[in-house]
mmCIF file of C-alpha atoms and ligand atoms in Angstrom:
data_model
loop_
_atom_site.group_PDB
_atom_site.id
_atom_site.type_symbol
_atom_site.label_atom_id
_atom_site.label_comp_id
_atom_site.label_asym_id
_atom_site.label_seq_id
_atom_site.Cartn_x
_atom_site.Cartn_y
_atom_site.Cartn_z
ATOM 1 C CA MET A 833 -27.347 2.442 1.146
ATOM 2 C CA ALA A 834 -29.917 5.242 0.960
ATOM 3 C CA SER A 835 -33.539 4.088 0.903
ATOM 4 C CA PHE A 836 -36.059 5.779 -1.346
ATOM 5 C CA SER A 837 -39.528 6.349 0.089
ATOM 6 C CA THR A 838 -42.426 5.783 -2.261
ATOM 7 C CA ASN A 839 -43.925 9.246 -1.941
ATOM 8 C CA CYS A 840 -40.720 11.257 -2.050
ATOM 9 C CA VAL A 841 -38.131 10.409 -4.649
ATOM 10 C CA CYS A 842 -34.935 12.160 -3.547
ATOM 11 C CA LEU A 843 -32.446 12.153 -6.371
ATOM 12 C CA PRO A 844 -28.815 11.852 -5.344
ATOM 13 C CA SER A 845 -26.965 15.160 -5.434
ATOM 14 C CA SER A 846 -24.724 14.388 -8.417
ATOM 15 C CA SER A 847 -27.768 13.576 -10.581
ATOM 16 C CA TYR A 848 -28.620 17.244 -10.933
ATOM 17 C CA GLY A 849 -25.273 18.949 -10.376
ATOM 18 C CA PRO A 850 -23.101 20.544 -13.064
ATOM 19 C CA ASN A 851 -21.773 17.128 -14.152
ATOM 20 C CA SER A 852 -25.222 15.670 -14.008
ATOM 21 C CA PRO A 853 -25.652 12.296 -15.681
ATOM 22 C CA ASN A 854 -29.381 13.062 -15.948
ATOM 23 C CA PRO A 855 -29.468 14.348 -19.514
ATOM 24 C CA LYS A 856 -27.655 11.222 -20.728
ATOM 25 C CA PHE A 857 -29.888 8.871 -18.747
ATOM 26 C CA ALA A 858 -33.001 10.894 -19.513
ATOM 27 C CA GLU A 859 -32.260 10.880 -23.220
ATOM 28 C CA GLN A 860 -31.622 7.146 -23.249
ATOM 29 C CA ALA A 861 -34.687 6.494 -21.089
ATOM 30 C CA ASP A 862 -36.853 8.561 -23.462
ATOM 31 C CA LYS A 863 -35.468 6.886 -26.531
ATOM 32 C CA GLU A 864 -35.830 3.382 -25.149
ATOM 33 C CA GLY A 865 -39.033 3.984 -23.195
ATOM 34 C CA TRP A 866 -37.623 2.973 -19.793
ATOM 35 C CA PRO A 867 -40.120 2.607 -16.946
ATOM 36 C CA ALA A 868 -39.507 5.082 -14.083
ATOM 37 C CA ALA A 869 -38.123 2.359 -11.811
ATOM 38 C CA ARG A 870 -35.407 1.475 -14.316
ATOM 39 C CA PHE A 871 -34.519 5.146 -14.778
ATOM 40 C CA LEU A 872 -34.170 5.670 -11.023
ATOM 41 C CA THR A 873 -32.163 2.474 -10.585
ATOM 42 C CA ALA A 874 -29.763 3.576 -13.312
ATOM 43 C CA ILE A 875 -29.225 6.928 -11.577
ATOM 44 C CA ALA A 876 -28.793 5.318 -8.152
ATOM 45 C CA GLU A 877 -26.275 2.782 -9.465
ATOM 46 C CA HIS A 878 -24.350 5.493 -11.238
ATOM 47 C CA GLU A 879 -24.272 7.550 -8.039
ATOM 48 C CA LEU A 880 -22.984 4.626 -5.949
ATOM 49 C CA ALA A 881 -20.253 3.814 -8.479
ATOM 50 C CA GLU A 882 -19.268 7.506 -8.543
ATOM 51 C CA ARG A 883 -19.080 7.608 -4.744
ATOM 52 C CA ASP A 884 -16.813 4.530 -4.708
ATOM 53 C CA ARG A 885 -14.587 6.086 -7.338
ATOM 54 C CA ARG A 886 -14.330 9.360 -5.427
ATOM 55 C CA ARG A 887 -13.587 7.539 -2.164
ATOM 56 C CA ILE A 888 -10.779 5.517 -3.749
ATOM 57 C CA GLU A 889 -9.424 8.719 -5.290
ATOM 58 C CA ARG A 890 -9.349 10.375 -1.847
ATOM 59 C CA HIS A 891 -7.628 7.344 -0.347
ATOM 60 C CA LEU A 892 -5.020 7.414 -3.101
ATOM 61 C CA VAL A 893 -4.235 11.069 -2.452
ATOM 62 C CA GLU A 894 -3.813 10.575 1.307
ATOM 63 C CA ALA A 895 -1.685 7.392 0.858
ATOM 64 C CA HIS A 896 1.440 9.081 -0.606
ATOM 65 C CA LEU A 897 2.378 5.958 -2.572
ATOM 66 C CA LEU A 898 5.410 5.861 -4.850
ATOM 67 C CA PRO A 899 4.387 6.897 -8.367
ATOM 68 C CA GLY A 900 4.357 4.195 -11.031
ATOM 69 C CA LYS A 901 5.087 1.267 -8.710
ATOM 70 C CA THR A 902 2.377 -1.274 -9.386
ATOM 71 C CA LEU A 903 2.085 -5.049 -9.239
ATOM 72 C CA ASP A 904 1.782 -5.039 -13.032
ATOM 73 C CA THR A 905 5.205 -3.443 -13.371
ATOM 74 C CA PHE A 906 6.752 -5.688 -10.700
ATOM 75 C CA GLU A 907 8.731 -8.568 -12.184
ATOM 76 C CA PHE A 908 8.067 -11.523 -9.927
ATOM 77 C CA GLU A 909 10.657 -13.645 -11.753
ATOM 78 C CA ALA A 910 13.332 -11.409 -10.215
ATOM 79 C CA VAL A 911 12.334 -12.495 -6.676
ATOM 80 C CA PRO A 912 11.826 -16.254 -6.874
ATOM 81 C CA MET A 913 11.114 -16.494 -3.138
ATOM 82 C CA ILE A 914 7.850 -14.564 -3.606
ATOM 83 C CA SER A 915 4.999 -15.724 -5.813
ATOM 84 C CA ARG A 916 2.456 -13.525 -7.524
ATOM 85 C CA ALA A 917 -0.299 -15.718 -6.050
ATOM 86 C CA GLN A 918 0.951 -15.042 -2.499
ATOM 87 C CA ILE A 919 0.929 -11.298 -3.089
ATOM 88 C CA MET A 920 -2.483 -11.364 -4.770
ATOM 89 C CA ALA A 921 -3.891 -13.131 -1.685
ATOM 90 C CA ILE A 922 -2.338 -10.406 0.494
ATOM 91 C CA THR A 923 -3.972 -7.657 -1.560
ATOM 92 C CA ALA A 924 -7.443 -8.975 -0.740
ATOM 93 C CA GLY A 925 -6.629 -7.692 2.763
ATOM 94 C CA ASP A 926 -9.317 -9.237 4.911
ATOM 95 C CA ALA A 927 -7.338 -12.280 6.129
ATOM 96 C CA TRP A 928 -4.704 -10.142 7.864
ATOM 97 C CA LEU A 929 -5.775 -6.476 8.035
ATOM 98 C CA GLU A 930 -8.843 -7.319 10.082
ATOM 99 C CA LYS A 931 -6.725 -8.811 12.854
ATOM 100 C CA GLY A 932 -3.904 -6.289 12.670
ATOM 101 C CA ALA A 933 -1.269 -8.714 11.374
ATOM 102 C CA ASN A 934 1.964 -7.400 9.857
ATOM 103 C CA LEU A 935 4.106 -7.844 6.784
ATOM 104 C CA LEU A 936 7.883 -7.553 6.950
ATOM 105 C CA LEU A 937 10.026 -7.228 3.826
ATOM 106 C CA PHE A 938 13.764 -7.668 4.266
ATOM 107 C CA GLY A 939 16.554 -7.572 1.738
ATOM 108 C CA PRO A 940 19.525 -5.614 0.404
ATOM 109 C CA PRO A 941 19.064 -2.227 -1.308
ATOM 110 C CA GLY A 942 17.607 -2.307 -4.805
ATOM 111 C CA GLY A 943 15.829 -5.638 -4.365
ATOM 112 C CA GLY A 944 12.343 -4.188 -4.853
ATOM 113 C CA LYS A 945 11.104 -3.824 -1.262
ATOM 114 C CA SER A 946 9.771 -0.272 -1.647
ATOM 115 C CA HIS A 947 8.293 -1.052 -5.055
ATOM 116 C CA LEU A 948 6.487 -4.122 -3.764
ATOM 117 C CA ALA A 949 5.327 -2.362 -0.585
ATOM 118 C CA SER A 950 3.865 0.558 -2.524
ATOM 119 C CA ALA A 951 2.263 -1.751 -5.096
ATOM 120 C CA ILE A 952 0.627 -3.791 -2.322
ATOM 121 C CA GLY A 953 -0.636 -0.515 -0.847
ATOM 122 C CA LEU A 954 -2.142 0.504 -4.177
ATOM 123 C CA ALA A 955 -3.905 -2.830 -4.655
ATOM 124 C CA LEU A 956 -5.298 -2.667 -1.114
ATOM 125 C CA ILE A 957 -6.671 0.826 -1.726
ATOM 126 C CA GLU A 958 -8.334 -0.391 -4.912
ATOM 127 C CA ASN A 959 -9.910 -3.102 -2.754
ATOM 128 C CA GLY A 960 -11.351 -0.506 -0.378
ATOM 129 C CA TRP A 961 -8.717 -0.302 2.400
ATOM 130 C CA ARG A 962 -6.958 2.820 3.679
ATOM 131 C CA VAL A 963 -3.175 2.928 3.541
ATOM 132 C CA LEU A 964 -0.382 5.372 4.370
ATOM 133 C CA PHE A 965 3.089 4.984 2.862
ATOM 134 C CA THR A 966 5.860 6.884 4.615
ATOM 135 C CA ARG A 967 9.590 6.785 5.078
ATOM 136 C CA THR A 968 10.098 5.665 8.653
ATOM 137 C CA THR A 969 12.366 8.622 9.490
ATOM 138 C CA ASP A 970 9.719 11.110 8.287
ATOM 139 C CA LEU A 971 7.026 9.590 10.450
ATOM 140 C CA VAL A 972 9.322 9.357 13.473
ATOM 141 C CA GLN A 973 10.146 13.033 13.027
ATOM 142 C CA LYS A 974 6.446 13.957 12.956
ATOM 143 C CA LEU A 975 5.728 11.862 16.030
ATOM 144 C CA GLN A 976 8.641 13.486 17.861
ATOM 145 C CA VAL A 977 7.179 16.909 17.158
ATOM 146 C CA ALA A 978 3.816 15.660 18.406
ATOM 147 C CA ARG A 979 5.469 14.353 21.605
ATOM 148 C CA ARG A 980 7.136 17.723 22.235
ATOM 149 C CA GLU A 981 3.733 19.350 21.879
ATOM 150 C CA LEU A 982 2.197 16.742 24.222
ATOM 151 C CA GLY A 983 0.128 15.322 21.390
ATOM 152 C CA LEU A 984 1.807 11.951 20.750
ATOM 153 C CA GLU A 985 -1.168 9.839 21.782
ATOM 154 C CA ALA A 986 -3.545 11.853 19.614
ATOM 155 C CA ALA A 987 -1.148 11.656 16.653
ATOM 156 C CA ILE A 988 -0.911 7.877 16.989
ATOM 157 C CA ASP A 989 -4.702 7.671 17.325
ATOM 158 C CA ARG A 990 -5.117 9.641 14.104
ATOM 159 C CA LEU A 991 -3.062 6.995 12.281
ATOM 160 C CA ASP A 992 -5.700 4.449 13.282
ATOM 161 C CA ARG A 993 -7.761 5.466 10.291
ATOM 162 C CA PHE A 994 -5.220 3.668 8.118
ATOM 163 C CA HIS A 995 -5.756 -0.064 8.026
ATOM 164 C CA LEU A 996 -2.160 -0.366 6.887
ATOM 165 C CA LEU A 997 0.804 1.814 7.738
ATOM 166 C CA ILE A 998 3.765 1.204 5.430
ATOM 167 C CA LEU A 999 7.033 2.150 7.139
ATOM 168 C CA ASP A 1000 9.725 2.177 4.487
ATOM 169 C CA ASP A 1001 13.364 1.697 5.535
ATOM 170 C CA LEU A 1002 13.062 1.155 9.253
ATOM 171 C CA ALA A 1003 16.804 0.738 9.672
ATOM 172 C CA TYR A 1004 17.421 4.313 8.485
ATOM 173 C CA VAL A 1005 16.070 5.764 11.730
ATOM 174 C CA THR A 1006 18.918 7.760 13.232
ATOM 175 C CA LYS A 1007 20.383 7.471 16.707
ATOM 176 C CA ASP A 1008 18.852 10.706 17.988
ATOM 177 C CA GLN A 1009 15.445 9.681 16.598
ATOM 178 C CA ALA A 1010 15.729 6.300 18.307
ATOM 179 C CA GLU A 1011 16.184 7.825 21.731
ATOM 180 C CA THR A 1012 12.642 9.139 21.959
ATOM 181 C CA SER A 1013 10.910 5.730 21.659
ATOM 182 C CA VAL A 1014 7.996 7.147 19.638
ATOM 183 C CA LEU A 1015 8.355 4.248 17.198
ATOM 184 C CA PHE A 1016 7.980 1.771 20.033
ATOM 185 C CA GLU A 1017 4.850 3.537 21.201
ATOM 186 C CA LEU A 1018 3.410 3.425 17.693
ATOM 187 C CA ILE A 1019 4.124 -0.307 17.383
ATOM 188 C CA SER A 1020 2.616 -1.005 20.813
ATOM 189 C CA ALA A 1021 -0.492 1.036 20.054
ATOM 190 C CA ARG A 1022 -1.179 -0.808 16.796
ATOM 191 C CA TYR A 1023 -0.367 -4.270 18.150
ATOM 192 C CA GLU A 1024 -3.116 -6.777 17.227
ATOM 193 C CA ARG A 1025 -5.388 -3.938 16.072
ATOM 194 C CA ARG A 1026 -3.928 -2.227 13.041
ATOM 195 C CA SER A 1027 -1.428 -3.606 10.540
ATOM 196 C CA MET A 1028 2.022 -2.406 9.555
ATOM 197 C CA LEU A 1029 4.177 -3.232 6.568
ATOM 198 C CA ILE A 1030 7.819 -2.635 7.349
ATOM 199 C CA THR A 1031 10.735 -2.721 4.943
ATOM 200 C CA ALA A 1032 14.319 -2.932 6.156
ATOM 201 C CA ASN A 1033 17.711 -3.873 4.797
ATOM 202 C CA GLN A 1034 18.516 -5.969 7.852
ATOM 203 C CA PRO A 1035 16.268 -8.475 9.580
ATOM 204 C CA PHE A 1036 16.315 -7.557 13.288
ATOM 205 C CA GLY A 1037 20.100 -7.726 13.788
ATOM 206 C CA GLU A 1038 20.493 -3.972 13.241
ATOM 207 C CA TRP A 1039 17.325 -2.954 14.998
ATOM 208 C CA GLY A 1040 19.139 -2.288 18.255
ATOM 209 C CA LYS A 1041 19.968 1.177 16.961
ATOM 210 C CA VAL A 1042 16.337 1.961 16.140
ATOM 211 C CA PHE A 1043 15.082 1.711 19.734
ATOM 212 C CA PRO A 1044 16.445 3.259 22.959
ATOM 213 C CA ASP A 1045 17.561 0.027 24.675
ATOM 214 C CA PRO A 1046 17.801 -3.750 24.105
ATOM 215 C CA ALA A 1047 14.711 -4.534 26.183
ATOM 216 C CA MET A 1048 12.599 -2.193 24.083
ATOM 217 C CA THR A 1049 14.065 -3.589 20.852
ATOM 218 C CA LEU A 1050 13.125 -7.082 21.959
ATOM 219 C CA ALA A 1051 9.619 -5.998 22.961
ATOM 220 C CA ALA A 1052 9.097 -4.199 19.636
ATOM 221 C CA VAL A 1053 10.324 -7.147 17.554
ATOM 222 C CA ASP A 1054 8.211 -9.507 19.653
ATOM 223 C CA ARG A 1055 5.038 -7.539 18.951
ATOM 224 C CA LEU A 1056 5.812 -7.105 15.253
ATOM 225 C CA VAL A 1057 6.517 -10.759 14.532
ATOM 226 C CA HIS A 1058 3.757 -12.242 16.696
ATOM 227 C CA HIS A 1059 1.320 -12.133 13.763
ATOM 228 C CA ALA A 1060 3.458 -11.511 10.714
ATOM 229 C CA SER A 1061 4.399 -12.777 7.294
ATOM 230 C CA ILE A 1062 8.085 -12.292 6.648
ATOM 231 C CA PHE A 1063 9.565 -12.130 3.164
ATOM 232 C CA GLU A 1064 13.315 -12.215 2.765
ATOM 233 C CA MET A 1065 14.057 -10.686 -0.617
ATOM 234 C CA ASN A 1066 17.672 -11.690 -0.818
ATOM 235 C CA VAL A 1067 18.203 -10.838 -4.449
ATOM 236 C CA GLU A 1068 20.747 -8.838 -6.350
ATOM 237 C CA SER A 1069 19.911 -5.174 -6.884
ATOM 238 C CA TYR A 1070 17.407 -4.865 -9.706
ATOM 239 C CA ARG A 1071 18.972 -1.589 -10.797
ATOM 240 C CA ARG A 1072 22.435 -3.173 -10.964
ATOM 241 C CA ARG A 1073 21.156 -6.192 -12.881
ATOM 242 C CA GLU A 1074 19.382 -3.934 -15.366
ATOM 243 C CA ALA A 1075 22.529 -1.846 -15.833
ATOM 244 C CA ILE A 1076 24.625 -4.957 -16.475
ATOM 245 C CA GLU A 1077 22.086 -6.277 -18.982
ATOM 246 C CA ARG A 1078 22.021 -2.917 -20.791
ATOM 247 C CA LYS A 1079 25.813 -2.934 -21.009
ATOM 248 C CA ARG A 1080 25.830 -6.461 -22.398
ATOM 249 C CA GLY A 1081 23.345 -5.426 -25.055
ATOM 250 C CA PRO A 1082 21.587 -7.930 -27.281
ATOM 251 C CA GLY A 1083 24.871 -9.841 -27.757
ATOM 252 C CA ARG A 1084 26.610 -11.244 -30.812
ATOM 253 C CA PRO A 1085 24.262 -13.223 -33.077
ATOM 254 C CA ALA A 1086 24.842 -16.969 -33.049
ATOM 255 C CA SER A 1087 27.244 -17.958 -35.808
ATOM 256 C CA TYR A 1088 25.702 -21.343 -36.348
ATOM 257 C CA ALA A 1089 22.254 -22.814 -36.240
ATOM 258 C CA THR A 1090 20.960 -24.244 -32.986
ATOM 259 C CA PRO A 1091 17.560 -25.809 -32.250
ATOM 260 C CA ALA A 1092 16.675 -22.626 -30.346
ATOM 261 C CA ASN A 1093 17.390 -20.098 -33.094
ATOM 262 C CA ILE A 1094 15.821 -22.266 -35.767
ATOM 263 C CA ALA A 1095 12.645 -22.492 -33.700
ATOM 264 C CA ALA A 1096 12.658 -18.723 -33.150
ATOM 265 C CA ASP A 1097 12.778 -17.961 -36.884
HETATM 266 P P1 ADP B 1542 14.587 -1.425 -2.309
HETATM 267 O O1 ADP B 1542 13.458 -0.691 -1.687
HETATM 268 O O2 ADP B 1542 14.631 -2.881 -1.944
HETATM 269 O O3 ADP B 1542 15.906 -0.750 -2.095
HETATM 270 P P2 ADP B 1542 13.340 -0.548 -4.767
HETATM 271 O O4 ADP B 1542 11.952 -1.032 -4.595
HETATM 272 O O5 ADP B 1542 13.582 0.894 -4.510
HETATM 273 O O6 ADP B 1542 14.348 -1.426 -3.890
HETATM 274 O O7 ADP B 1542 13.824 -0.939 -6.231
HETATM 275 C C1 ADP B 1542 14.844 -0.217 -6.932
HETATM 276 C C2 ADP B 1542 14.386 0.044 -8.377
HETATM 277 O O8 ADP B 1542 14.280 -1.181 -9.090
HETATM 278 C C3 ADP B 1542 13.014 0.684 -8.438
HETATM 279 O O9 ADP B 1542 12.979 1.557 -9.545
HETATM 280 C C4 ADP B 1542 12.082 -0.495 -8.656
HETATM 281 O O10 ADP B 1542 10.910 -0.112 -9.347
HETATM 282 C C5 ADP B 1542 12.936 -1.441 -9.470
HETATM 283 N N1 ADP B 1542 12.656 -2.841 -9.152
HETATM 284 C C6 ADP B 1542 13.165 -3.560 -8.141
HETATM 285 N N2 ADP B 1542 12.738 -4.820 -8.166
HETATM 286 C C7 ADP B 1542 11.901 -4.916 -9.215
HETATM 287 C C8 ADP B 1542 11.134 -5.971 -9.778
HETATM 288 N N3 ADP B 1542 11.150 -7.201 -9.242
HETATM 289 N N4 ADP B 1542 10.394 -5.694 -10.883
HETATM 290 C C9 ADP B 1542 10.387 -4.468 -11.434
HETATM 291 N N5 ADP B 1542 11.093 -3.421 -10.948
HETATM 292 C C10 ADP B 1542 11.858 -3.629 -9.852
HETATM 293 MG MG1 MG B 1543 13.558 1.077 -0.560
#
């Protein structure tokens, strides 16, 4: 935090800029007869809160999260194998991000993996961490370009600024992408230093096609699972369930009284 010397009071830049909070504070201070120290504290606190807000805003822009996917809109009842409390603990971040541990979400399409991954990313950003959400194939493509331009190491280093890298749909990496091993190099570089959250339809069985050879697949899986929490979201597609429920509609009203419908009236 900035320290204020006694003989030079340096007001933070936003206190006298075009959106200056000064008039508001000054007016209130005048009206209520604030001592100078209280006035300056109010400005400093406002400035710090503004800086935090702007930082989080920047981190949100760089994260490329899925729009509208939050923990509030995630129905935990639909995935009984995951509790809200577990996920809330994960969103604090410090217990796992500081040691570069990983999170793996497996399950069939439509089960909420991408939604949950993005929502965890959002909560982590709100808690001060830096996150990047990307489809795995997009990132692999970028890293391949970097490798061709002899800049793979630098590109992987640049990703270090993200405490968490969310790789969505690992299994969708294509055969020609797999042959370059850039994904393996990324996983090795982040091992025990920086965290990854990976979503995939298949747990490990299908990963042979994501890496160039079986030895590399084994080495990659080994590094990923060494410090990892694994969630198997083996649930029916949320979209399909919703569609079925819509089709069923509210249903025929009960034709006779039951304890349940009496209580509901
Ligand atoms: P996956 O990545 O596992 O294929 P998605 O996260 O893309 O699944 O989910 C498909 C759709 O269903 C998305 O619109 C998502 O927001 C919604 N959805 C899935 N699971 C849930 C849930 N438990 N609560 C609320 N919405 C969900
Ligand atoms: Mg998905």
